[in-house]
CSV table of C-alpha atoms in Angstrom, one decimal:
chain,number,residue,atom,x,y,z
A,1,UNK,CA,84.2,113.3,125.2
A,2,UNK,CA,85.3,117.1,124.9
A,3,UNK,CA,83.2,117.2,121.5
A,4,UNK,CA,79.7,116.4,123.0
A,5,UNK,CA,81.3,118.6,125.8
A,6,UNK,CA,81.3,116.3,128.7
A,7,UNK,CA,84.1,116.4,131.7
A,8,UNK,CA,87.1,114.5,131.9
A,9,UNK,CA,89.0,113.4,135.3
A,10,UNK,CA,92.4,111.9,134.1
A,11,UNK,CA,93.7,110.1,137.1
A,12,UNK,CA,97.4,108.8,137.4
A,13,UNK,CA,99.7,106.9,140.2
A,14,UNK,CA,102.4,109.4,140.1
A,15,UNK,CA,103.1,113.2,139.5
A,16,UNK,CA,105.4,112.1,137.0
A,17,UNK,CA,102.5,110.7,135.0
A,18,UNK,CA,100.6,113.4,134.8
A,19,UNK,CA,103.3,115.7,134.0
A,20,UNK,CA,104.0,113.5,130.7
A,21,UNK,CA,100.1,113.2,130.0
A,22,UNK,CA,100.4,117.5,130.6
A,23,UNK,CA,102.7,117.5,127.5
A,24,UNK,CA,101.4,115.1,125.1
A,25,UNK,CA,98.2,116.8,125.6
A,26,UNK,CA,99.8,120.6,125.1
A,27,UNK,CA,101.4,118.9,122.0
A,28,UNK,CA,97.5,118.2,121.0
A,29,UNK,CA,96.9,121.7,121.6
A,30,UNK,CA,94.0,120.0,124.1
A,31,UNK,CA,93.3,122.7,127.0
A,32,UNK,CA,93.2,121.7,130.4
A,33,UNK,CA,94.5,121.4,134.0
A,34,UNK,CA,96.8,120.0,136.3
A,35,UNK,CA,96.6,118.8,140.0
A,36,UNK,CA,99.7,117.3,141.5
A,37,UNK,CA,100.4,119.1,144.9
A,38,UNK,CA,102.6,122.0,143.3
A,39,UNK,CA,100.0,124.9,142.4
A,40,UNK,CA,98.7,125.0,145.9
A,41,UNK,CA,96.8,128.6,144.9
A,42,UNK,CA,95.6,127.2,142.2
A,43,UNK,CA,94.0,123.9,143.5
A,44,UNK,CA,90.4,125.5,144.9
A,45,UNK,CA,89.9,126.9,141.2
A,46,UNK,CA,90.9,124.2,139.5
A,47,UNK,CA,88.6,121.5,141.2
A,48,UNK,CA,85.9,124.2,141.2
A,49,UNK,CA,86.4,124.5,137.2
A,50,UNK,CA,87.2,120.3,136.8
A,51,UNK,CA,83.0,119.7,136.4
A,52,UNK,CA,82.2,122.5,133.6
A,53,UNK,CA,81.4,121.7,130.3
A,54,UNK,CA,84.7,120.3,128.2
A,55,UNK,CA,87.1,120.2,131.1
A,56,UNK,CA,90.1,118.1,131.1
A,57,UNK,CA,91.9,117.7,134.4
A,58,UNK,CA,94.7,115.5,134.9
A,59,UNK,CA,95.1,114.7,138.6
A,60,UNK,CA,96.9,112.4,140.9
A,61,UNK,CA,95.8,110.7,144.0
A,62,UNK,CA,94.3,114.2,145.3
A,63,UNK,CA,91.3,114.0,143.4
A,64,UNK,CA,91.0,110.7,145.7
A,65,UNK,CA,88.7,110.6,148.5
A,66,UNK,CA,87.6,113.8,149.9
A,67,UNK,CA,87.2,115.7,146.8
A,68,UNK,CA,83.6,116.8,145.4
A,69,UNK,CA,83.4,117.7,141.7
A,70,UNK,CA,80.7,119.9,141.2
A,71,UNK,CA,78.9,119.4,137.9
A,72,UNK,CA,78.4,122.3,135.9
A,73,UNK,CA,75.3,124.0,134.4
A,74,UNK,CA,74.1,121.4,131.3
A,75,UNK,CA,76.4,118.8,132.4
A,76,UNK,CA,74.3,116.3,133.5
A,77,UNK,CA,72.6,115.9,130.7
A,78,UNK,CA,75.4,114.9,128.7
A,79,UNK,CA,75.8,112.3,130.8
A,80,UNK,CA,78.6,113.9,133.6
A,81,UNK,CA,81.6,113.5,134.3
A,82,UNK,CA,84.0,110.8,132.8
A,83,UNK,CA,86.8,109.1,134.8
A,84,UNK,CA,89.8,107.7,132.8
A,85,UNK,CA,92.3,105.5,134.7
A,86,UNK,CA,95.6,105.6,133.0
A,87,UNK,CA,96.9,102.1,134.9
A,88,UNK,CA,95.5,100.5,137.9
A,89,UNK,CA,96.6,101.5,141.4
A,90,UNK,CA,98.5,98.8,143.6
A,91,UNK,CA,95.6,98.8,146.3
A,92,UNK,CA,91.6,98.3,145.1
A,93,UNK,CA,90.8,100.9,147.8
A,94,UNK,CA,92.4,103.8,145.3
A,95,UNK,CA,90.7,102.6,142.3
A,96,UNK,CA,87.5,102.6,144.5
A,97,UNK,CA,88.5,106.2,145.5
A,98,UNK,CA,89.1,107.9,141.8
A,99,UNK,CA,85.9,105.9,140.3
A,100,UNK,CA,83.7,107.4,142.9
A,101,UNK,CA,84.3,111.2,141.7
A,102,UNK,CA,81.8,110.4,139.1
A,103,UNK,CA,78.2,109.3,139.6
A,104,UNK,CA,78.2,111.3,143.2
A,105,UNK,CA,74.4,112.2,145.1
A,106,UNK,CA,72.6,111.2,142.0
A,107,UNK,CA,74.4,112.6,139.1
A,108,UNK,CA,75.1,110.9,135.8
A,109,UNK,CA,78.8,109.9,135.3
A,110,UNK,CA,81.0,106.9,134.0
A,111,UNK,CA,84.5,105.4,134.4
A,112,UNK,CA,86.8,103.7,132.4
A,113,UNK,CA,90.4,101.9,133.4
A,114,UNK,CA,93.5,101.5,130.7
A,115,UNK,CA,95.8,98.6,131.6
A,116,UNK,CA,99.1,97.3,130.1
A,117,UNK,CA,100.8,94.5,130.5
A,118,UNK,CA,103.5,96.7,131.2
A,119,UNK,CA,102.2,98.2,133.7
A,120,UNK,CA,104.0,98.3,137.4
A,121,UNK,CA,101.3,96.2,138.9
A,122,UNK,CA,101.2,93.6,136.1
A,123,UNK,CA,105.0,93.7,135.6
A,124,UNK,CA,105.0,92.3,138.9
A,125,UNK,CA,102.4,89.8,139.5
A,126,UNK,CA,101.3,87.7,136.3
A,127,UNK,CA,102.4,89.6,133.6
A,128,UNK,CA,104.5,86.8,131.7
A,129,UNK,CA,101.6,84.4,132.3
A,130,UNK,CA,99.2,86.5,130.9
A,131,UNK,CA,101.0,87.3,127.6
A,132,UNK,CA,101.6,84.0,126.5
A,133,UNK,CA,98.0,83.3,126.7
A,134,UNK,CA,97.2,86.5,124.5
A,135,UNK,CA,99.7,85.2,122.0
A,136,UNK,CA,98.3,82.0,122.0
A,137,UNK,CA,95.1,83.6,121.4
A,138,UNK,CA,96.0,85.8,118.8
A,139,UNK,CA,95.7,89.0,120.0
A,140,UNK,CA,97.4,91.8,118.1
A,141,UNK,CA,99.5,94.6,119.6
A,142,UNK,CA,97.5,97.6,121.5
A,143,UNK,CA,93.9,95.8,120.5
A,144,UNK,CA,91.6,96.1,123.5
A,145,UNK,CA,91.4,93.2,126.2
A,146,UNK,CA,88.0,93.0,127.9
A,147,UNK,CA,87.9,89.6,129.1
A,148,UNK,CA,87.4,88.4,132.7
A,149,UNK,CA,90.6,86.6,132.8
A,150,UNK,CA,92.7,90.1,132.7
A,151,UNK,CA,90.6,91.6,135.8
A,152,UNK,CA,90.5,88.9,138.0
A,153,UNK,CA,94.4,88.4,137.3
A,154,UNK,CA,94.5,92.6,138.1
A,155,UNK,CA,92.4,91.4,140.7
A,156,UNK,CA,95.0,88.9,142.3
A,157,UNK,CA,97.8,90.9,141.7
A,158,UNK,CA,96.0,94.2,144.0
A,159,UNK,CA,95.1,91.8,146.4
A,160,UNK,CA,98.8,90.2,146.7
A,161,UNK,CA,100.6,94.1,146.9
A,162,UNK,CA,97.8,95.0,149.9
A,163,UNK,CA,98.4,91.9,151.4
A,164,UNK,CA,102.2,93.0,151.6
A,165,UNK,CA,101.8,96.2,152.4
A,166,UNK,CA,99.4,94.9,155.7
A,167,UNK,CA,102.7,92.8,156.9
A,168,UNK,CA,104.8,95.4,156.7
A,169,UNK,CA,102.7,98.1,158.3
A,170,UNK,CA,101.7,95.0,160.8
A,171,UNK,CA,105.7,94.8,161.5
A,172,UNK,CA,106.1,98.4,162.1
A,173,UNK,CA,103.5,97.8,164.6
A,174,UNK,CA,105.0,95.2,166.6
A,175,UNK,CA,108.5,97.2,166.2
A,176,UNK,CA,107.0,100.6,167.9
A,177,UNK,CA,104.9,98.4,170.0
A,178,UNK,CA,108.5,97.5,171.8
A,179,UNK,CA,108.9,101.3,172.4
A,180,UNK,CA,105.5,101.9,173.5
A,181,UNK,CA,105.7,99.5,176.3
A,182,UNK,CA,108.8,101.2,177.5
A,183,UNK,CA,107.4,104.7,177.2
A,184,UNK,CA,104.7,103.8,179.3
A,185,UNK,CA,107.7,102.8,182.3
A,186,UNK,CA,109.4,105.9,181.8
A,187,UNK,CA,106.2,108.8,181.9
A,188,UNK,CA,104.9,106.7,184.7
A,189,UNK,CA,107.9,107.3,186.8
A,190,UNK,CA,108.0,110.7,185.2
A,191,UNK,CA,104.5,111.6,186.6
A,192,UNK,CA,105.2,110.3,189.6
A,193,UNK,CA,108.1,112.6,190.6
A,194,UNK,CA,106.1,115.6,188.9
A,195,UNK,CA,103.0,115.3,191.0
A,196,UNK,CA,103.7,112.9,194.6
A,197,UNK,CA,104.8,114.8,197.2
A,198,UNK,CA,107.7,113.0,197.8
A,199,UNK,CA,110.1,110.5,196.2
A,200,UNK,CA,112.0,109.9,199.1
A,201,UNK,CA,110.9,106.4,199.2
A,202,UNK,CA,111.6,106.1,195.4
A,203,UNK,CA,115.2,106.9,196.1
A,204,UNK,CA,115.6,104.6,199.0
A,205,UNK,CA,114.7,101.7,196.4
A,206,UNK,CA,117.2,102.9,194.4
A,207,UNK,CA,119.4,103.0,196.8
A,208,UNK,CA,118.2,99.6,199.0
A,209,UNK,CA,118.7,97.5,195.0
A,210,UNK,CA,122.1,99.6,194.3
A,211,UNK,CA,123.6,98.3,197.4
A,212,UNK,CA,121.8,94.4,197.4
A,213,UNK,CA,124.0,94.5,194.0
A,214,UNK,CA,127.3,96.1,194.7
A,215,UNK,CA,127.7,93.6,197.6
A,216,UNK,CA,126.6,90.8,195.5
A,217,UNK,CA,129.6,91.6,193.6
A,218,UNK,CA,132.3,92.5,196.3
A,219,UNK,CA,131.1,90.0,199.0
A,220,UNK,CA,131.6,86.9,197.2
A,221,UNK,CA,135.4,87.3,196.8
A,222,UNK,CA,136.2,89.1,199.9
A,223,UNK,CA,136.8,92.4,198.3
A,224,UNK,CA,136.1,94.4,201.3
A,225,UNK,CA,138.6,97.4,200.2
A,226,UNK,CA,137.0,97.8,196.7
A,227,UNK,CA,133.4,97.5,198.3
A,228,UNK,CA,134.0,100.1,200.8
A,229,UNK,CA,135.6,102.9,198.3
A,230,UNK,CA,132.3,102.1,195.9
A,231,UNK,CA,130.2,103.0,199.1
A,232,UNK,CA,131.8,105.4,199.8
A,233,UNK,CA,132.1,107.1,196.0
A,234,UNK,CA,128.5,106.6,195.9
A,235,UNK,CA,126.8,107.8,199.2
A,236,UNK,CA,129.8,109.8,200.7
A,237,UNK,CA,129.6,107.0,203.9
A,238,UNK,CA,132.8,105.3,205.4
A,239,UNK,CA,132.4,101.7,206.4
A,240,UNK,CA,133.9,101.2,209.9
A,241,UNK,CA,134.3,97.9,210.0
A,242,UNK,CA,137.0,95.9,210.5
A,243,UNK,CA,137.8,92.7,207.3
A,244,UNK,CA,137.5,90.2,210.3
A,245,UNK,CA,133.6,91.5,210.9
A,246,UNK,CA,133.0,91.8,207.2
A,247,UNK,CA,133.2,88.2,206.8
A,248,UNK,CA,131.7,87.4,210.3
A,249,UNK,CA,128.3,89.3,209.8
A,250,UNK,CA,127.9,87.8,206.0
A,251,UNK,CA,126.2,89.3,202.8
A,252,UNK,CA,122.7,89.8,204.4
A,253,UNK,CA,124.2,92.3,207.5
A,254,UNK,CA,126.6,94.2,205.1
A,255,UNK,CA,123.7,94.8,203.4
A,256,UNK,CA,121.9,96.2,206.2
A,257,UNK,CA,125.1,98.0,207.5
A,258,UNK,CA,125.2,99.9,205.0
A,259,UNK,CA,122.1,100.8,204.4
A,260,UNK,CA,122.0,101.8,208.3
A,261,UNK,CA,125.1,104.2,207.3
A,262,UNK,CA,122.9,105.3,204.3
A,263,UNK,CA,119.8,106.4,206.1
A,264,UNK,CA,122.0,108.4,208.7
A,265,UNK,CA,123.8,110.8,205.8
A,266,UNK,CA,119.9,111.5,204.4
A,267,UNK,CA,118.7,112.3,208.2
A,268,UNK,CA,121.7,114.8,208.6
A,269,UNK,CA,121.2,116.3,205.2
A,270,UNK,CA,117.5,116.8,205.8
A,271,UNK,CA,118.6,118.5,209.3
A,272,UNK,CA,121.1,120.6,207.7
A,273,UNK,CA,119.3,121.7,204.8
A,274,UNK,CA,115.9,121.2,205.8
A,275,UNK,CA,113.1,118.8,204.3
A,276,UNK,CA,111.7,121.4,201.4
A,277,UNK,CA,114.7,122.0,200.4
A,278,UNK,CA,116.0,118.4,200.4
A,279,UNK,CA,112.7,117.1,198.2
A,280,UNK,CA,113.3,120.1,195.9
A,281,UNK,CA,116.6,118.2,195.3
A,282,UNK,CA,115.0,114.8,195.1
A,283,UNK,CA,112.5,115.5,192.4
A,284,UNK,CA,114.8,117.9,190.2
A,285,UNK,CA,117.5,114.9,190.3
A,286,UNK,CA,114.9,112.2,189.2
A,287,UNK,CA,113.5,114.4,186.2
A,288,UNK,CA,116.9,115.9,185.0
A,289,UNK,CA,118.5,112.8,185.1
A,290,UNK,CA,115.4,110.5,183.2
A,291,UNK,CA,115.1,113.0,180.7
A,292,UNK,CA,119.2,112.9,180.0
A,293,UNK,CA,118.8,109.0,179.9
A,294,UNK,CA,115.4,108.6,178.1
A,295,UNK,CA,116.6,110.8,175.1
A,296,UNK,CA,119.9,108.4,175.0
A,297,UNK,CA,118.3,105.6,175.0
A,298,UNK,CA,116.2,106.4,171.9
A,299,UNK,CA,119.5,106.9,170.4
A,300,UNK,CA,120.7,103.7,171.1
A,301,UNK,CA,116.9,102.2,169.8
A,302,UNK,CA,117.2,104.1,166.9
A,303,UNK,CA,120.7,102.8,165.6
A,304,UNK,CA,119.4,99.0,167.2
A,305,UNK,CA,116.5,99.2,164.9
A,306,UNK,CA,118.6,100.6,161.8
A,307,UNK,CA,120.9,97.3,161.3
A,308,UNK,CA,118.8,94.5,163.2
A,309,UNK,CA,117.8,93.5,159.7
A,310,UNK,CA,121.0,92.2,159.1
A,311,UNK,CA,120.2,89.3,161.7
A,312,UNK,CA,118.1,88.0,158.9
A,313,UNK,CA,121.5,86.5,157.5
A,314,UNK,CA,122.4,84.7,160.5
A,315,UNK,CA,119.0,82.6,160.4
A,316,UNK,CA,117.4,85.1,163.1
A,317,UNK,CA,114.4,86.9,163.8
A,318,UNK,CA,114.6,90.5,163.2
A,319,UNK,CA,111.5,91.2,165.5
A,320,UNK,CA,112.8,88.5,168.5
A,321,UNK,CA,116.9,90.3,168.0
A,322,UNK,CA,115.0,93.6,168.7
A,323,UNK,CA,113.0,92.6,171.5
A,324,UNK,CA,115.8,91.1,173.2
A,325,UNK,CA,118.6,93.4,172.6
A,326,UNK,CA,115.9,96.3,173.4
A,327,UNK,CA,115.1,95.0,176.5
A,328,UNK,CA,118.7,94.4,177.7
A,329,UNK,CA,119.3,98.4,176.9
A,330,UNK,CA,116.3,99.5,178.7
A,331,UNK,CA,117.0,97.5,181.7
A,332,UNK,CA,120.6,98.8,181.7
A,333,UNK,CA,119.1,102.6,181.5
A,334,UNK,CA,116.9,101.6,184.3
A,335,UNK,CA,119.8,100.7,186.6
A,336,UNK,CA,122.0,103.9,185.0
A,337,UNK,CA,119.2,106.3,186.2
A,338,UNK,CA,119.3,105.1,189.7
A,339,UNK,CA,123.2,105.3,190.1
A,340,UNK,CA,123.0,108.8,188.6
A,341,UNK,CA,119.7,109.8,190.8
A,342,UNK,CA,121.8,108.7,193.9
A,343,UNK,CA,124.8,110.2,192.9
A,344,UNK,CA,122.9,113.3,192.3
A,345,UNK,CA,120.8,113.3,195.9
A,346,UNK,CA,123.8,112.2,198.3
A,347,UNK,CA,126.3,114.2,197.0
A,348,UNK,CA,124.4,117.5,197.1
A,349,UNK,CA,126.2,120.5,198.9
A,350,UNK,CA,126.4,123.9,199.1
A,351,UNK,CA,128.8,126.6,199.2
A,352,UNK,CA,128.4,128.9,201.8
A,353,UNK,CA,130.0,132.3,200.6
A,354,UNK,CA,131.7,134.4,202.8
A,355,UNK,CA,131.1,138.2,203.4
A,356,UNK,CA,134.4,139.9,203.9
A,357,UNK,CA,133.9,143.6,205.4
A,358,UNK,CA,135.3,146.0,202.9
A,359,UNK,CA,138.8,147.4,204.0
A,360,UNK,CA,139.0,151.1,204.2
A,361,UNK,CA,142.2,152.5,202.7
A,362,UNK,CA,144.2,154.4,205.5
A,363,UNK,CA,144.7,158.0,204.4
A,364,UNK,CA,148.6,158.9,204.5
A,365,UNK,CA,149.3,162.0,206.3
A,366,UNK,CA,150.2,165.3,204.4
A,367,UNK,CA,153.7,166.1,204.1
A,368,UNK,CA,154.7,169.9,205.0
A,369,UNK,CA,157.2,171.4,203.2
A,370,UNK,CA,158.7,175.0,203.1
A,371,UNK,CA,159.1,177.0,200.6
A,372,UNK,CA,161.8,179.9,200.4
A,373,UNK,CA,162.8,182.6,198.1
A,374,UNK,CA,166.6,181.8,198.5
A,375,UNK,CA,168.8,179.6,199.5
A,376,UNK,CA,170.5,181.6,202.7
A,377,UNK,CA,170.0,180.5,205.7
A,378,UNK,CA,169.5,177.1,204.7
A,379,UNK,CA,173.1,175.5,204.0
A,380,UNK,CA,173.1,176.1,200.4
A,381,UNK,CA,174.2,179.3,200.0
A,382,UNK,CA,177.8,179.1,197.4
A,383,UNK,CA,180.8,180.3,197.9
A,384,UNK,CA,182.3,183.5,195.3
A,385,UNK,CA,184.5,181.1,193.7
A,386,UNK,CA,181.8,178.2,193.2
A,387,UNK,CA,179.6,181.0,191.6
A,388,UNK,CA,182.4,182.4,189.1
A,389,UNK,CA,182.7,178.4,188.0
A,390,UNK,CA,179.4,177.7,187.3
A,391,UNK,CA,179.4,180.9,185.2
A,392,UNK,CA,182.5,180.1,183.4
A,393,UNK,CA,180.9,176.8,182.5
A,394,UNK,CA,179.3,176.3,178.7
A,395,UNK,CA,176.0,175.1,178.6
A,396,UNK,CA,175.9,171.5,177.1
A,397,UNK,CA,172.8,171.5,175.6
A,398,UNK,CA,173.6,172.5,171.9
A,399,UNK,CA,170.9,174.2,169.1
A,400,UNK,CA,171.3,172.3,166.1
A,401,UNK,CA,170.9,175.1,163.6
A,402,UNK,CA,168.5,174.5,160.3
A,403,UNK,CA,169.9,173.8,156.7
A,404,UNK,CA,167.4,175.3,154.0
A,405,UNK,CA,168.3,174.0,150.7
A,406,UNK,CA,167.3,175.3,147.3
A,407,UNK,CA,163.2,174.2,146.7
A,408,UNK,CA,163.0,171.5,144.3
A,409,UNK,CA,159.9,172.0,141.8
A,410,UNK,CA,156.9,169.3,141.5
A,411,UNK,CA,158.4,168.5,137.8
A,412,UNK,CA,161.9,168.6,138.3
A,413,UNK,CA,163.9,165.5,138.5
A,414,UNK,CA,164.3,163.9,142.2
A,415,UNK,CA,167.4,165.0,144.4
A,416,UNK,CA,168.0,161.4,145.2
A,417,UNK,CA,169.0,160.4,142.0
A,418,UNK,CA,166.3,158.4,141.0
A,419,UNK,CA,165.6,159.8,137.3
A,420,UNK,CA,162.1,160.4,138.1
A,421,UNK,CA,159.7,163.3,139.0
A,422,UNK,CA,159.9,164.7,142.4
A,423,UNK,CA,156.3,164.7,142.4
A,424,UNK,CA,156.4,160.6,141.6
A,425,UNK,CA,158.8,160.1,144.0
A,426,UNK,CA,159.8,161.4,146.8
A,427,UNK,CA,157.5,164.2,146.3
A,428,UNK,CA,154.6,161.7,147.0
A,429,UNK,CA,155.6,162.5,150.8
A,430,UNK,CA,155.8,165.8,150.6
């Protein structure tokens, strides 16, 4: 082909293919290129340049679909450009891909697959089956096969690997499909606080199902102290009711009771704090506390999804497991954003600061005092004797007089008795 001058397109399955056909050609002292995804400057040029005369480009899957090979001047008439497949790809769609570079709007141009039994793709699917028919046959080592038998078997095998590759992107369907249907709950109720006008009613469902479940649990066995501490931990309300009454009005008018109690708080917090301030509240508690929960719960779906293949063991259904377990952590968000949500809303306050006037220091009054140039007149005149005493008395502060010794020279030996140079030793300090 690069005698008469005519293109080649060398395509491979992996970059580390064409990185080893890059060699054994440089070893041939062959010129040509390279396109694997690492000379991203370079990749324009070289697809421009792949349809001139004598060419050689080696190339991966990115001289698939999408890229147009322009012939060069002369090219044509040498019949175009060549494809050479260095091993068939696992789905037909590929091979479909790299043959169609050649022969495009009209041009002249051929293609031409290599195949081993070796190969990845035969390795796999039909390879032993396959030999021991060519030694039955005959056929000696690296002599060319061109019989029907090889590409339908080629055929079957590319057809097996796409069929496996559908289930498994058909599974990863039906696994995000689990997600999506949860997404959808969660930016519904999402929207809803972000554009209604309210979610006061929102809250009170939250509230109205918290309750209907709290005294399911406490009501049955007559717990009425640990019901009315969780009522009143949750919406700040004291039950006055006596244990007598709590048994006498029964589960359905304990329900309502409360909910009575409920419903009073919110009307005193609305009065006290006003309505726009209160549904401020309402819809920054329902979106700060989804989005906390939401991005947990993917947490918790992410490390679900990462070992529910090990159900497989037990005889199980990965997909079912992961349904079921999904759904039993979604529901359990559901019911952690409305206790949080109501939490948030009835135990709102605020602190009301208080202004103290500033305190201005009291200025002390100026003290007077007298000066005089002696001390009669006063009391503190002395007596001649108490003068002549302290005269006669020695001052006890005493000058400690200054010793200055003979000056020691930079070279001469230390005072202290070191042996060394003044200058290396004490001198240093000097």
């Amino acid at each position: 082909m690069k005698k008469i001058g005519r293109p080649v397109l060398v395509g491979t399955t992996s970059v580390e293919v064409s990185e080893t056909l890059s060699r054994m050609l440089k070893r041939k002292q062959v010129a040509h290129e390279v396109l694997n995804a690492k000379q991203h400057q370079r990749e324009a040029s070289i697809i421009q340049n792949a349809g001139l005369k004598s060419a050689v480009t080696i190339a991966t899957n990115m001289a698939g679909r999408g890229t147009d090979i322009k012939l060069g001047p002369g090219v044509a008439d040498l019949g175009g450009l060549h494809i050479i497949g260095t091993e068939r790809h696992e789905a037909r769609r590929i091979d479909r891909q790299l043959r169609g570079r050649a022969g495009r709007q009209g041009d002249p141009g051929s293609s031409k697959f290599f195949l081993s039994l070796e190969d990845d793709l035969m390795r796999l699917f039909g390879s032993e089956r396959i030999s021991r028919v060519m030694e039955k046959i005959g056929i000696e080592e690296g002599e060319a096969i061109e019989h029907s038998m090889i590409t339908s078997s080629v055929e079957r095998a590319q057809k097996k690997v796409e069929e496996n590759n559908f289930g498994i992107r058909k599974r990863l369907l039906e696994y995000d499909n689990v997600m999506n249907q949860q997404r959808e709950v969660i930016y519904d109720r999402r929207r809803q606080a972000l554009m209604g006008e309210r979610v006061k009613d929102e809250i009170f469902d939250m509230a109205s199902s918290y309750v209907e479940k709290t005294v399911a649990k406490y009501f049955p066995e007559g717990d009425y102290e640990g019901l009315r501490d969780e009522i009143q931990r949750t919406f700040t309300v004291l039950m006055d009711i006596t244990p007598e009454e709590f048994q006498r009005i029964g589960e359905k008018g304990v329900e309502d009771y409360i909910m009575k109690l409920v419903n009073e708080n919110y009307r005193r917090k609305e009065e006290k704090y006003g309505v726009d301030l209160i549904a401020q509240i309402e819809r920054f508690a329902v979106l700060t506390v989804i989005d906390e929960k939401w991005k947990e719960h993917l947490r918790e779906m992410d490390d679900l999804k990462e070992g529910i293949n090990f159900r497989a063991y037990g005889q199980k259904d990965p997909l079912i497991e992961y349904k079921k377990d999904g759904f039993g952590l979604f529901v359990q968000m559901l019911e952690d954003i409305s206790k949080d949500v109501i939490n948030f809303v009835f135990k709102f306050t605020t602190q009301e600061q208080k202004v103290e006037a500033p305190v201005q220091r009291q200025r002390m009054p100026q003290r007077m005092t007298t000066i005089k140039q002696s001390a009669e007149g006063v009391g503190m005149k002395m007596t001649p004797e108490q003068s002549d005493n302290m005269q006669g008395q020695p001052n006890e502060t005493k000058k400690i007089p200054i010793k200055v010794g003979p000056k020691v020279g930079r070279n001469d030996p230390c005072p202290c008795g070191s042996g060394k140079k003044y200058k290396n030793c004490h001198g240093k300090e000097a």
